[in-house]
Structures are given as C-alpha cells and as structure tokens.
Amino acid sequence: MKNIILPAILLTVPTAALAQAPDASPGDASPIIVTGTGLELPPGTPAYGSVVIDRQRLMDNASGRIENALADVAGFQQFRRSDSRSSNPSNQGATLRALGGNASSRTLMLLDGVPVADPFFGYIPFSALAPERLSVVRVTRGGGIGAFGAGAVAGTIELASATRDQLPDFSASAFYGSRDSTELSAGLTQDLGGGYVSLSGRWDRGDGFQTTPKNQRVAATVPAAYDGWSTNLRAVAPVSATSELQFRATLFEDNRTLRFAGADNMSQGQDASIRYINRGPWQVDALAYVQARNFSNIVISSSTFRKSLDQRNTPSTGIGGKIEVRPPVGDAHVLRLGVDTRFATGDMYEDAYNANLATNPRTFLRHAGGDQWTSGVFVEDDWTLGKLVLTGGARADRWSIRNGFYRQVSATTGVTTGSAYADRSDWEFSGRVGALLHASDAIALRTSAYSGFRLPTLNELYRPFVVFPITTQANAALNPEKLKGAEAGIDLTPAEGVTLSATAFYNRLDDAIANVTIATNTRQRQNVNRIVAKGIELTAAAKLGDINLSASYAYSHSRVDAPGAAFDDLRPAQTPSHAASATIAYSPASGPSLSTTLRYVGKQYEDDLQSDVLPDALTLDAIARLPVGHGVTLVARGENLFDETVVTRNAGGSMDLGTPRTLWIGVSFGG
C-alpha cells in the first residue's frame, strides 16, 4: 500500500497544475469566477447550531496556534491541556461537549472537506494547520454524522483555506519570544491561468519551558524544546464558467522533547488532495486524498533516566474520497446525494529496553498493525417553507477492521509470541433531523436530533503506551462508539451587530472507549456502557464601532454509566464541567489594534477513578498591532499574562505543567 503513495501524488499534481481556463466560445460573455471554496452551505445548516471563527480572529491569536484559537469555543478540548509545542502528538485528540478525554479525536476535523486526523492514532496535527492559511473555521458541537463521513460523535470542525482575496501576493512574518523561541512564516500567491497558486511555509522552534514542577526536577529534567516546520501548496484552476479544480499538498515535520533528556518524539506527514467543484444546475463536490504519516517516540525511565522504550517507527497511510451531487429539484429544496470512503493502514515498530541495567540492553522487539475501511452512502434534504426550514438525512456505512496482529520477539532468545486478530465487519445506520424557524428578524428557533459512530483507531486497538508510572494496554476487541443526541436552541439578534445564542443539549455515547484502571498503575482501553453528557452552551458577540466583543460558555454535566464498576456515575477523565472564553478587541480600519482574551477551564480529573485532580485555571492572552507603513506592522503578543499555573498531567502527584507567561515581539508584512 505504501508503494502507491508517491505515484498517487504525482498523478494529482499535474492534473491541477495544468488545468487552464477554457477558451470562451464566441459570444459567450459569462465570466469565469474562481473562488477556491466548496459548495454553499445548505439553508438548514444553522439547525444544528454552530460557531464561526473568522479569519481576523484566527490571526489575532497570541500563541499563533490553531488549537488555541479553537479554544474560543467553550467546550473544545484536547486530551491534555497542553498545546502542540509541549504535548506528545499522540495526545492531540479533539473533543467537544465533555464526552470524555480521549487521545483519539471524537470530533471530526476537516480541511476543505478532507479529514486531517492521523490514520493510525486519530490525533490532529495542529502544528501543520497554520492559521494564516485559513479563511474561516466552523465548529458544530453536535449534529452527528452528516454528509461528511463517519467519526463525528463529538461534533465537527470544518476548516476552509484562505481565498484569493484574502491572500496578498506576498506576506511574511518573523517573531522572537521567551526562552529563545522563533516563529517564521512566508507566503507567495500568484494568479495563473485564470486561477491562482499559493505557496506558504512556516518554521517554529524554541528552547521550551520546564513542564516539570520545580520540586520534582532532577538532573535529567529538561525543558520542552520544540522544532517544527510545514509547507503548503494550493492551486485553484477553472474548468468552466461554473466549475473548478482545487489541489492541495502539505508537508510537515515536528520534533519535541518532553520532560527528560532523550525523551524525543517526532511526527511527520505528506498529504495531498484534489477536489472538483461544479456550481452549475447539477452541483458536484468530488474529492480524493492521500495521507502518508509517521511517528516516533522515546520513553525515558523516571527512576534510572535510561531509555525504556523506543517507538521508533509508526508509518501509516490514509486514502479516501467523496462524491456529492445536488440535483436541481426546485428552489424550495437542496437535495444532497453521495458516497464516501476512507481506508487506513498502519504499523507500529517499537523496541523495549531494560532501563535498570547500566548497559541498557534491548529486551524485546514489537510489531503491531492492521487495516480499517469505511464506506458509506448518504442522502440529505433541506426543505424551505417560508420562515421554516426542515432538514433531514440518513447514512448507511459498511466498516471493516482487518489484518490486525501483535508480535513480540525476545532480543536475547529470539522466541516469538503474539496474536493475529480475527477480521470484523458490520453495517452502521445513522441519521439526523432538524428544524429552523425564523420567528422574526430578531429571533430564530432551532432543534435537532442525530446519531453517529466512530471506529476505534488502530492505535486504540493495537498499541499500548507508557506515561510513567502508568501503563495503558491496547484492546483489539474494542467496538465502535455510537452517538445519540438531541438539542434545542435560540438565536437572537436584538440589535444590529449583536447576536446571542443559547443551546441545551443531551448526548449519549454508547460503548465509549475509555482508559479503565484495572490494577495499580495499569489501565486498559475498554468500551464502557455509555457516557451521558447534558448541559447548556451560551455564545454572544457584538460589534460596537471599532470594538468587537465575543464570549462563550459551556456547562456540561457528564457522567459515566458503568454499572458495577468503581467509576460508575463519575465524571469522565479529562472533562471539566465549566469552560468559558471572552474576547474584547479594538480593531479600527487603520491604525493600532489590540485584542485580549480571557479563558477559564474548570477542575477536571486525570483518571477514571477521580483520584488525581487537575485544578481549574484562568489565563489571559493579548495581541497588539502597530502599522508603520508600506504594509509593515509591528506586533506584540503575550500568552498567559497572569502566569497562571496550568496542570496538564497529574499521575499520583507526578505532574506536568502548561505554557507559562510567554512574550513575543515581531514584524509582519502584507498579512
């Protein structure tokens, strides 16, 4: 399978690059307009409730990281509170609505319609998603599975690439920050053949901060150094007056050191996609993509500070595609018909070492892996009846988990042990319905009910891991998670430029995958009966001249239902009950600007038994811009200005900390 990656990429590149604007026929005065976007959102989309983060807000982010911009939506969380500079990449799963901390994403994240999660681990490569390359982000906290494929059991995050009018011909920025940190980026966009081509790159590095509390540091303790880069090529070319091709290729690599000297990890990827959009009477959205990813990680013993595990190679491949057709069925209906498919395959190669001996000998060689395939068909219709919009859809998905295995070879005796796991497959049926009533120009009412499912990742099925002193075992018998949910909300526009929204929700995740404590310092991934999360979400925004205000709050009453288990009726691990975010920005059309963001996350627990607490945290970020002429702007940024202590891990008192106060000064051009 790996051998087809390069040919697949090479075949897609010329397709997009050589696409030319067709010659206009004599007398045809129809303009050819290239947008670089997908099809318009159906009118029933607001029925499922969503929050939009615009480009300006993405750029006014003190850390310059997309995951921190997403934290504007209260209820968004990763498995750890750390961002992508000081977290193990395999912890970067995204989840909404307190459905339980999980290193694999329960939230489906899409970039221009393409899933971005790692094919093996299910984590999100946040460091490869540079905010300056994006136009807008839409976060739907419920909604279940729709026309975008399986995996959305905790909402959907849709990222859209920046359009031509948002991309200057040339842009660049350079920042220097605390602890010898640097951030460099540049972008070049040129019109070509009726379309355009955009090439951008970014490099981030830093000596890092001490994630280990001062009273727990030893001679081997080191700061969380990071060094990562990414480059992105996007080309958009017209095919006709109503259709276009969009091509994207992204390469990235990220290197980090966590806690101890030698505890290095690396993640890298090469992604490519091609998309055909037709906005004619028969609208079409067709795409195909390929992902080639890898990951490595060295675990250092916290008692002898020698290597105990070398997860040296984890290559994985993801291949998929989608075809959606919207036939002309009248102005009152938007009918969507389509198919999609996704294939993932991956292998884990790791070597275990005896860290108790000075010679640090290798003891075992391990190899595990498997394949997954999901293919589905969907239909969805939005029906507009005056002020009322009804929406509904259904999906049928066929999934399979195949070729799973785990092998271990003794480095001293050569004896091999292991297991080959039986292939599994089944059908899943999902659906969703919603209604949106525009009661007046100032009031809109909405309600929806939905379902969805998520397959366990190859990582959850076959790869154990260690975060001292806890060992978490894999489980090849895991079943898919299944979501059922409902919500109702109201959207108010009491005055021009002022919006208020409130949503009450109930989500139930059956067969939820959790890290279950089975012995002292030992956990195993298991399906628990269910997690039930219910709560409210409030958002507000106001534009008062040059001042912009926005706020978001989420309360989630989330509990594990596991009769007979010690964690029955407890809050899921890594889930706070309260989360909030508020931003005030002064952003005139010209001149200096200032934006400040206050974020709060409530107390949560490290483990399923609620024995280790992660205290609540309140942080303040700020960014200021001063234009100096000729497209040049001076920029100052500050993260965690209160220097709040943010505990990101607590295993029996062994702790990791999040980003302390961090200051940046820099210059940007053309952005």
XYZ file of C-alpha atoms in Angstrom:
671
model
C 0.000 0.000 0.000
C 2.819 2.424 0.835
C 4.240 1.977 -2.676
C 1.254 3.714 -4.286
C 1.556 6.952 -2.303
C 4.137 8.738 -4.435
C 2.544 7.757 -7.790
C -0.825 8.925 -6.467
C 0.600 12.320 -5.528
C 2.454 12.662 -8.825
C -0.710 11.904 -10.755
C -2.727 14.556 -8.932
C -0.176 17.371 -9.180
C -0.196 17.815 -12.970
C -3.965 17.462 -13.055
C -4.342 20.637 -11.027
C -1.272 22.463 -12.258
C -2.022 22.061 -15.954
C -5.713 22.896 -15.701
C -6.314 26.012 -17.781
C -9.222 28.347 -18.142
C -11.139 27.068 -21.173
C -11.323 29.325 -24.159
C -14.577 31.250 -24.127
C -16.726 30.424 -27.112
C -17.663 33.321 -29.432
C -20.484 35.338 -27.980
C -20.126 33.773 -24.512
C -19.776 36.660 -22.097
C -20.197 34.569 -18.949
C -17.413 35.484 -16.528
C -15.260 32.704 -15.119
C -15.024 33.202 -11.376
C -12.660 31.042 -9.322
C -13.444 31.046 -5.596
C -11.372 28.185 -4.173
C -14.233 27.324 -1.823
C -16.682 24.449 -1.584
C -20.386 24.493 -2.363
C -22.631 26.843 -0.432
C -23.911 25.675 2.933
C -27.461 24.281 2.784
C -30.109 26.517 4.399
C -30.759 24.004 7.194
C -27.158 24.099 8.478
C -27.962 26.514 11.366
C -30.470 23.987 12.745
C -27.551 22.012 14.169
C -26.035 25.042 15.878
C -22.514 26.184 15.108
C -19.916 28.796 15.996
C -17.871 30.563 13.335
C -14.322 31.827 13.911
C -13.416 34.323 11.193
C -10.005 34.971 9.678
C -9.334 38.093 11.722
C -9.889 36.208 14.962
C -7.693 33.340 13.752
C -4.896 35.826 13.100
C -5.393 37.699 16.410
C -4.256 34.696 18.440
C -1.469 35.354 20.923
C 0.109 31.910 20.547
C -0.172 31.715 16.766
C -1.524 28.145 17.176
C -4.824 26.950 15.724
C -5.701 24.841 18.786
C -5.663 27.928 20.993
C -7.913 29.785 18.563
C -10.354 26.867 18.722
C -10.473 27.324 22.496
C -12.642 30.386 21.794
C -15.422 27.810 21.519
C -16.101 26.819 25.132
C -16.208 23.046 25.407
C -13.415 22.411 22.910
C -10.652 20.365 24.478
C -7.718 18.126 23.743
C -6.771 15.070 25.768
C -4.237 17.252 27.573
C -4.377 20.977 28.315
C -1.011 21.449 26.590
C -0.798 22.929 23.108
C 1.194 21.420 20.250
C 4.537 22.819 21.431
C 4.685 20.859 24.686
C 2.376 17.881 24.241
C 3.079 14.448 22.856
C 1.468 14.495 19.380
C -0.434 11.292 20.153
C -2.351 13.231 22.868
C -3.765 15.772 20.402
C -7.260 14.352 20.029
C -10.076 16.911 19.754
C -13.363 16.513 21.624
C -16.408 18.693 22.352
C -19.201 18.551 24.936
C -17.280 16.727 27.673
C -17.794 13.279 26.185
C -14.639 12.043 27.838
C -10.969 12.747 27.330
C -9.571 10.547 24.607
C -6.265 10.872 22.794
C -8.097 9.963 19.574
C -10.377 12.613 18.125
C -14.070 12.146 18.763
C -14.593 15.369 16.840
C -14.301 15.065 13.071
C -11.947 17.750 11.746
C -11.996 18.601 8.038
C -9.813 20.898 5.929
C -11.560 21.769 2.658
C -13.681 18.669 3.143
C -10.720 16.334 3.785
C -10.264 14.574 7.173
C -6.997 15.665 8.802
C -6.721 13.162 11.694
C -3.770 10.790 11.693
C -4.740 7.434 10.082
C -3.113 5.377 12.875
C -3.551 7.446 16.041
C -6.536 9.636 15.238
C -4.768 12.737 16.625
C -4.840 16.141 14.905
C -1.508 17.540 13.589
C -2.265 21.041 14.875
C 1.227 22.349 14.146
C 0.627 21.759 10.410
C -2.578 23.845 10.419
C -1.216 27.380 10.284
C -3.959 29.991 10.986
C -2.623 32.329 8.286
C -3.561 29.733 5.647
C -7.218 29.640 6.697
C -10.279 31.668 5.796
C -12.785 30.536 8.426
C -13.488 27.779 10.934
C -16.982 26.440 11.625
C -17.429 24.446 14.844
C -20.604 22.357 15.157
C -20.701 20.875 18.644
C -23.456 18.330 17.888
C -25.032 17.354 14.596
C -23.953 13.723 14.446
C -22.928 12.180 11.146
C -23.925 14.066 8.030
C -22.613 14.286 4.502
C -19.005 14.421 5.660
C -18.334 10.811 6.680
C -18.009 8.705 9.792
C -16.303 9.761 13.016
C -18.364 12.728 14.184
C -19.517 11.580 17.635
C -18.487 14.831 19.338
C -19.160 17.402 16.674
C -17.418 18.586 13.529
C -14.775 21.260 12.971
C -14.641 22.470 9.369
C -11.611 24.496 8.276
C -11.587 26.345 4.949
C -8.456 27.526 3.171
C -7.958 31.247 2.628
C -9.404 32.566 -0.628
C -7.578 34.622 -3.248
C -8.956 37.931 -1.996
C -7.624 37.122 1.494
C -4.119 36.214 0.297
C -1.711 39.042 -0.582
C 0.739 38.478 -3.402
C 3.450 38.204 -0.767
C 3.309 38.024 3.015
C 5.856 37.317 5.709
C 6.253 37.489 9.466
C 9.016 36.959 11.991
C 8.665 36.702 15.779
C 11.067 36.277 18.660
C 9.761 35.115 22.019
C 10.563 33.994 25.522
C 13.055 31.170 26.003
C 14.769 31.832 22.655
C 11.664 30.987 20.631
C 11.268 31.952 16.985
C 8.370 31.804 14.545
C 8.957 32.494 10.843
C 6.397 32.312 8.053
C 6.031 33.459 4.455
C 3.523 33.083 1.659
C 3.533 33.756 -2.085
C 0.293 33.835 -4.096
C 0.112 34.483 -7.840
C -2.674 34.486 -10.415
C -2.114 31.787 -13.013
C -4.158 30.582 -15.979
C -7.446 32.041 -14.780
C -6.869 30.638 -11.298
C -4.152 31.061 -8.711
C -1.331 29.242 -6.943
C -0.343 29.818 -3.332
C 2.836 28.536 -1.666
C 3.467 29.068 2.039
C 5.850 27.852 4.703
C 6.294 28.149 8.435
C 9.034 27.261 10.910
C 8.627 27.275 14.704
C 11.286 26.459 17.246
C 12.045 27.152 20.888
C 14.161 26.005 23.813
C 10.884 25.383 25.633
C 9.765 25.785 29.220
C 10.046 23.429 32.169
C 6.936 21.267 32.166
C 8.109 19.639 35.402
C 7.330 21.482 38.672
C 10.470 22.826 40.323
C 10.255 20.494 43.326
C 10.118 17.415 41.036
C 13.069 18.227 38.774
C 16.166 16.049 38.647
C 19.443 16.212 36.767
C 17.851 14.599 33.702
C 14.939 17.067 33.586
C 14.990 19.331 30.527
C 12.661 21.976 29.078
C 10.105 21.016 26.434
C 12.075 22.059 23.373
C 10.287 22.034 20.025
C 11.270 22.426 16.373
C 8.728 22.068 13.597
C 8.067 23.181 10.044
C 5.332 22.888 7.456
C 4.842 23.918 3.853
C 1.632 24.108 1.888
C 0.928 24.349 -1.842
C -2.572 25.160 -3.041
C -3.663 25.637 -6.633
C -7.114 26.525 -7.961
C -7.894 26.395 -11.681
C -11.136 26.918 -13.619
C -12.571 24.104 -15.719
C -15.603 26.014 -16.995
C -17.645 29.044 -16.090
C -19.231 27.098 -13.217
C -16.586 24.561 -12.193
C -13.036 24.445 -10.868
C -10.299 22.130 -9.643
C -8.623 22.642 -6.265
C -5.335 20.953 -5.381
C -3.555 20.993 -2.037
C -0.321 19.403 -0.817
C 1.071 19.755 2.696
C 4.364 18.519 4.123
C 5.241 18.840 7.794
C 7.589 17.594 10.488
C 7.501 18.244 14.215
C 10.188 17.368 16.784
C 9.713 17.743 20.537
C 11.457 16.773 23.771
C 9.308 16.158 26.836
C 10.345 16.080 30.496
C 13.669 14.165 30.320
C 16.780 14.408 28.171
C 16.445 11.922 25.334
C 12.631 11.707 25.564
C 12.285 12.826 21.974
C 9.316 12.408 19.685
C 8.780 13.103 16.011
C 5.721 13.337 13.790
C 5.702 13.970 10.065
C 3.290 13.873 7.180
C 2.853 14.259 3.445
C -0.768 14.944 2.473
C -2.304 15.650 -0.930
C -5.859 16.158 -2.147
C -7.675 17.148 -5.306
C -11.222 18.478 -5.382
C -13.667 19.192 -8.211
C -16.432 21.747 -7.598
C -19.277 22.383 -10.039
C -21.771 25.148 -9.222
C -23.978 24.561 -12.257
C -27.578 23.276 -12.197
C -26.235 19.859 -11.160
C -23.886 20.829 -8.369
C -20.980 18.473 -7.632
C -18.374 18.225 -4.884
C -15.907 15.403 -5.582
C -12.594 14.910 -3.822
C -9.828 12.365 -3.360
C -6.963 12.448 -0.886
C -3.923 10.575 0.384
C -2.092 10.882 3.714
C 1.345 9.454 4.482
C 2.225 9.891 8.155
C 4.843 8.683 10.621
C 5.547 8.967 14.338
C 8.358 8.009 16.702
C 8.733 8.385 20.455
C 11.373 7.516 23.070
C 10.276 6.814 26.645
C 12.838 7.540 29.394
C 12.573 5.825 32.781
C 11.760 8.326 35.526
C 13.801 6.342 38.055
C 17.016 5.473 36.167
C 16.687 8.049 33.343
C 17.643 5.490 30.754
C 15.703 4.524 27.658
C 12.906 2.065 28.425
C 11.035 2.109 25.122
C 11.820 3.230 21.586
C 8.680 3.545 19.470
C 10.961 4.006 16.524
C 8.649 3.845 13.535
C 4.878 4.105 13.079
C 4.180 4.541 9.346
C 0.551 4.880 8.329
C -1.417 5.664 5.199
C -4.861 7.123 4.723
C -6.657 7.143 1.387
C -10.189 8.311 0.751
C -12.657 10.217 -1.331
C -16.153 11.574 -1.616
C -18.664 12.375 -4.359
C -21.647 14.563 -3.540
C -24.284 15.553 -6.112
C -27.014 18.173 -5.667
C -29.590 17.713 -8.433
C -31.926 20.585 -9.391
C -35.155 19.788 -7.534
C -36.637 23.262 -7.204
C -35.878 26.384 -5.220
C -37.512 25.025 -2.055
C -35.193 22.014 -1.762
C -31.465 21.387 -1.516
C -31.041 17.644 -2.048
C -27.645 16.030 -1.398
C -26.802 12.522 -2.602
C -23.411 10.934 -2.273
C -20.899 8.279 -1.368
C -17.642 8.431 0.569
C -14.908 6.019 1.555
C -11.880 6.017 3.832
C -9.073 3.451 4.152
C -6.403 3.437 6.861
C -3.467 1.122 7.347
C -0.573 1.363 9.771
C 2.240 -0.442 11.548
C 3.955 0.094 14.873
C 7.590 -0.900 15.369
C 8.990 -0.484 18.856
C 11.873 -1.831 20.925
C 11.779 -2.326 24.699
C 14.910 -1.805 26.828
C 15.928 -2.774 30.344
C 16.394 0.619 31.965
C 17.507 -0.944 35.271
C 20.861 -2.075 33.861
C 23.680 0.338 33.118
C 24.191 -1.357 29.739
C 20.554 -0.570 28.888
C 20.104 -3.712 26.737
C 17.273 -4.188 24.303
C 14.856 -6.827 25.584
C 12.019 -7.110 23.082
C 11.185 -6.145 19.521
C 7.487 -5.488 18.875
C 5.448 -5.093 15.724
C 1.710 -4.444 15.525
C -0.731 -3.107 12.975
C -3.848 -3.557 10.922
C -6.257 -2.048 8.389
C -9.592 -0.227 8.519
C -12.074 0.547 5.790
C -15.277 2.564 5.987
C -17.568 3.232 3.010
C -20.921 4.961 3.135
C -23.835 6.330 1.137
C -25.866 9.322 2.247
C -28.912 11.370 1.363
C -29.916 14.684 2.917
C -32.543 17.271 2.053
C -33.220 20.821 3.224
C -36.779 21.997 2.606
C -37.587 25.685 2.915
C -41.205 26.512 3.763
C -41.250 30.263 4.121
C -39.764 31.056 7.533
C -39.413 27.368 8.394
C -36.535 25.180 7.192
C -36.720 21.419 7.694
C -33.610 19.293 7.246
C -33.030 15.576 7.471
C -30.651 12.921 6.261
C -29.630 9.298 6.547
C -26.437 7.310 6.094
C -25.520 3.657 5.710
C -21.876 2.765 6.377
C -20.072 -0.530 5.895
C -16.958 -0.846 8.038
C -14.270 -3.464 8.444
C -11.266 -3.991 10.731
C -8.832 -6.430 9.180
C -5.354 -7.932 9.331
C -4.807 -6.987 12.980
C -1.805 -8.500 14.726
C 0.667 -8.072 17.571
C 4.066 -9.802 17.662
C 6.867 -9.689 20.212
C 10.326 -11.145 19.724
C 12.803 -11.647 22.582
C 16.046 -9.855 21.790
C 18.025 -12.465 23.738
C 16.341 -15.776 22.854
C 14.572 -14.978 19.592
C 11.352 -16.534 20.901
C 8.286 -15.012 19.222
C 4.904 -14.550 20.848
C 1.846 -12.695 19.713
C -1.629 -12.812 18.281
C -3.412 -12.483 14.962
C -6.861 -10.998 15.437
C -9.976 -12.051 13.586
C -11.298 -9.760 10.859
C -14.519 -7.931 11.706
C -17.107 -6.026 9.670
C -20.620 -4.694 10.055
C -23.115 -2.049 8.958
C -23.934 1.144 10.822
C -27.027 3.227 10.085
C -27.151 6.875 11.133
C -29.448 9.798 10.648
C -30.252 13.312 11.672
C -33.212 15.706 11.521
C -33.534 19.364 12.335
C -35.812 22.370 12.108
C -35.034 26.093 11.926
C -37.789 28.683 12.410
C -37.135 32.342 11.695
C -39.809 33.607 14.069
C -38.837 37.198 13.241
C -35.862 39.176 12.024
C -34.544 39.079 15.598
C -35.438 35.549 16.708
C -34.604 32.123 15.287
C -35.533 28.849 16.988
C -33.821 25.555 16.213
C -33.950 21.938 17.254
C -32.291 18.755 16.069
C -31.730 15.083 16.825
C -28.915 12.959 15.441
C -26.801 9.834 15.645
C -23.328 8.757 14.562
C -20.473 6.341 15.163
C -16.685 6.192 15.387
C -14.455 3.208 14.805
C -11.657 2.572 17.337
C -8.374 3.709 15.844
C -5.518 1.356 15.015
C -3.699 2.906 17.976
C -6.518 2.085 20.398
C -6.777 -1.451 19.043
C -3.137 -2.485 18.868
C -0.675 -0.041 20.510
C -0.018 0.053 24.284
C 1.771 3.072 25.741
C 3.527 4.230 28.907
C 3.392 7.615 30.641
C 5.258 6.871 33.851
C 4.134 5.447 36.132
C 1.021 4.403 34.169
C 0.952 1.672 31.518
C -2.110 1.672 29.248
C -2.849 -1.534 27.366
C -4.365 -1.766 23.897
C -7.503 -3.806 23.233
C -8.079 -5.470 19.853
C -11.687 -6.329 20.780
C -12.926 -2.718 21.013
C -16.302 -1.993 19.418
C -17.328 1.221 17.627
C -18.627 4.116 19.698
C -22.227 5.106 18.930
C -23.777 8.515 19.497
C -27.379 9.540 20.028
C -28.164 13.166 20.754
C -30.703 15.964 20.711
C -30.585 19.703 21.267
C -32.667 22.854 21.089
C -31.608 26.445 20.879
C -32.460 30.058 20.229
C -30.527 32.696 18.276
C -31.256 36.359 18.975
C -30.292 39.498 17.089
C -31.651 42.225 19.392
C -29.747 44.981 17.601
C -27.599 45.427 14.547
C -24.232 43.770 15.120
C -25.359 41.979 18.290
C -26.007 38.221 18.429
C -26.901 35.984 21.366
C -27.316 32.208 21.280
C -28.283 29.533 23.787
C -28.328 25.761 23.311
C -29.460 22.950 25.611
C -28.162 19.515 24.647
C -28.308 15.837 25.562
C -25.678 13.472 24.126
C -25.277 9.772 24.858
C -22.190 7.910 23.701
C -22.717 4.142 23.895
C -19.707 1.799 24.056
C -17.497 4.796 24.809
C -13.801 3.933 24.721
C -12.055 4.862 27.961
C -8.750 4.185 29.718
C -10.017 1.965 32.546
C -7.930 1.299 35.668
C -7.549 -2.480 36.052
C -4.657 -2.575 38.549
C -2.226 -0.250 40.300
C -0.504 1.823 37.611
C -2.195 -0.208 34.878
C -5.051 0.820 32.606
C -6.648 -0.739 29.558
C -8.699 0.726 26.763
C -12.196 -0.657 27.185
C -15.728 0.007 25.978
C -17.787 1.287 28.901
C -21.564 1.079 28.814
C -22.050 4.733 27.962
C -21.184 8.346 28.713
C -24.097 10.747 29.095
C -23.413 14.467 28.697
C -26.059 17.138 29.060
C -25.753 20.836 29.517
C -26.036 24.316 28.098
C -23.913 26.425 25.758
C -24.071 30.216 25.570
C -22.441 32.479 22.993
C -22.555 36.219 22.473
C -20.993 38.649 20.033
C -21.269 42.381 19.464
C -19.691 44.867 17.102
C -19.792 48.374 18.519
C -17.991 50.584 16.061
C -14.313 49.610 16.175
C -14.808 47.410 19.242
C -15.648 43.718 18.924
C -16.848 41.637 21.859
C -17.334 37.869 21.935
C -17.944 35.343 24.687
C -18.621 31.639 25.020
C -19.612 29.492 27.997
C -20.314 25.775 28.319
C -21.664 23.817 31.243
C -21.582 20.040 30.865
C -22.966 17.516 33.325
C -21.131 14.458 32.061
C -21.216 11.056 33.757
C -20.032 7.525 33.019
C -22.694 4.833 33.137
C -20.871 1.606 34.018
C -22.947 -0.499 36.447
C -20.772 -2.429 38.891
C -17.583 -0.549 38.020
C -15.727 1.642 40.510
C -16.077 4.637 38.198
C -19.851 4.310 37.693
C -21.589 7.710 37.857
C -18.263 9.554 37.995
C -17.233 12.305 35.619
C -15.191 11.004 32.645
C -11.454 11.556 32.830
C -10.141 14.845 31.432
C -13.543 16.584 31.290
C -14.313 19.883 33.057
C -17.861 20.866 33.974
C -17.302 24.547 33.196
C -15.412 26.288 30.404
C -15.549 29.893 29.254
C -13.835 32.317 26.910
C -14.224 36.078 26.374
C -12.507 38.404 23.916
C -12.528 42.175 23.556
C -10.827 43.658 20.526
C -10.227 47.173 19.299
C -9.681 46.895 15.563
C -10.162 50.070 13.517
C -9.842 50.022 9.735
C -6.417 51.632 10.121
C -4.059 52.376 12.961
C -3.133 50.415 16.090
C -5.247 47.470 17.251
C -5.472 45.453 20.458
C -7.158 42.153 21.325
C -7.326 40.450 24.727
C -8.762 37.028 25.551
C -9.647 35.633 28.960
C -10.164 31.860 29.222
C -11.314 29.670 32.078
C -11.341 25.888 32.361
C -12.795 24.177 35.392
C -11.396 21.437 37.558
C -11.061 18.045 35.909
C -9.611 14.653 36.758
C -6.640 12.824 35.303
C -8.103 9.357 35.719
C -11.370 7.442 35.620
C -11.418 6.989 39.430
C -11.103 10.742 40.108
C -8.095 10.236 42.352
C -5.838 12.825 40.683
C -7.084 16.397 40.238
C -6.208 18.947 37.563
C -7.155 22.282 39.207
C -9.102 24.961 37.382
C -7.151 27.647 35.527
C -7.731 31.234 34.382
C -5.459 32.646 31.661
C -5.167 35.977 29.844
C -3.731 36.433 26.340
C -3.228 39.647 24.366
C -2.000 40.804 20.960
C -1.271 44.368 19.804
C -0.520 45.618 16.281
C 1.051 48.906 15.200
C 1.144 49.613 11.432
C 4.232 51.603 10.478
C 3.585 51.999 6.758
C 4.266 50.288 3.443
C 2.453 47.141 4.592
C 4.734 46.653 7.616
C 3.216 46.099 11.073
C 4.903 45.721 14.434
C 3.256 43.039 16.580
C 3.487 42.242 20.298
C 1.902 39.096 21.733
C 1.536 37.787 25.260
C 0.394 34.350 26.405
C -0.795 33.557 29.929
C -0.036 37.061 31.142
C -1.165 36.152 34.673
C 1.487 33.398 34.645
C -1.200 31.013 35.876
C -0.030 27.521 36.846
C -1.852 25.163 34.482
C -1.535 21.495 35.474
C -1.769 19.313 32.369
C -0.997 15.912 33.913
C -1.189 14.513 37.439
C -0.375 10.854 37.980
C -0.223 10.274 41.719
C 1.421 13.659 42.223
C 3.835 13.393 39.287
C 2.851 16.483 37.312
C 3.322 18.281 34.036
C 2.611 21.977 33.539
C 1.273 24.026 30.637
C 2.575 27.181 28.976
C 3.765 29.832 31.480
C 3.889 33.553 30.702
C 5.329 33.869 27.194
C 6.047 37.170 25.421
C 6.613 37.717 21.686
C 7.743 40.669 19.583
C 7.732 40.613 15.824
C 7.015 42.174 12.480
C 4.618 41.227 9.696
C 4.322 42.313 6.097
C 1.305 42.024 3.829
C -0.749 39.980 6.292
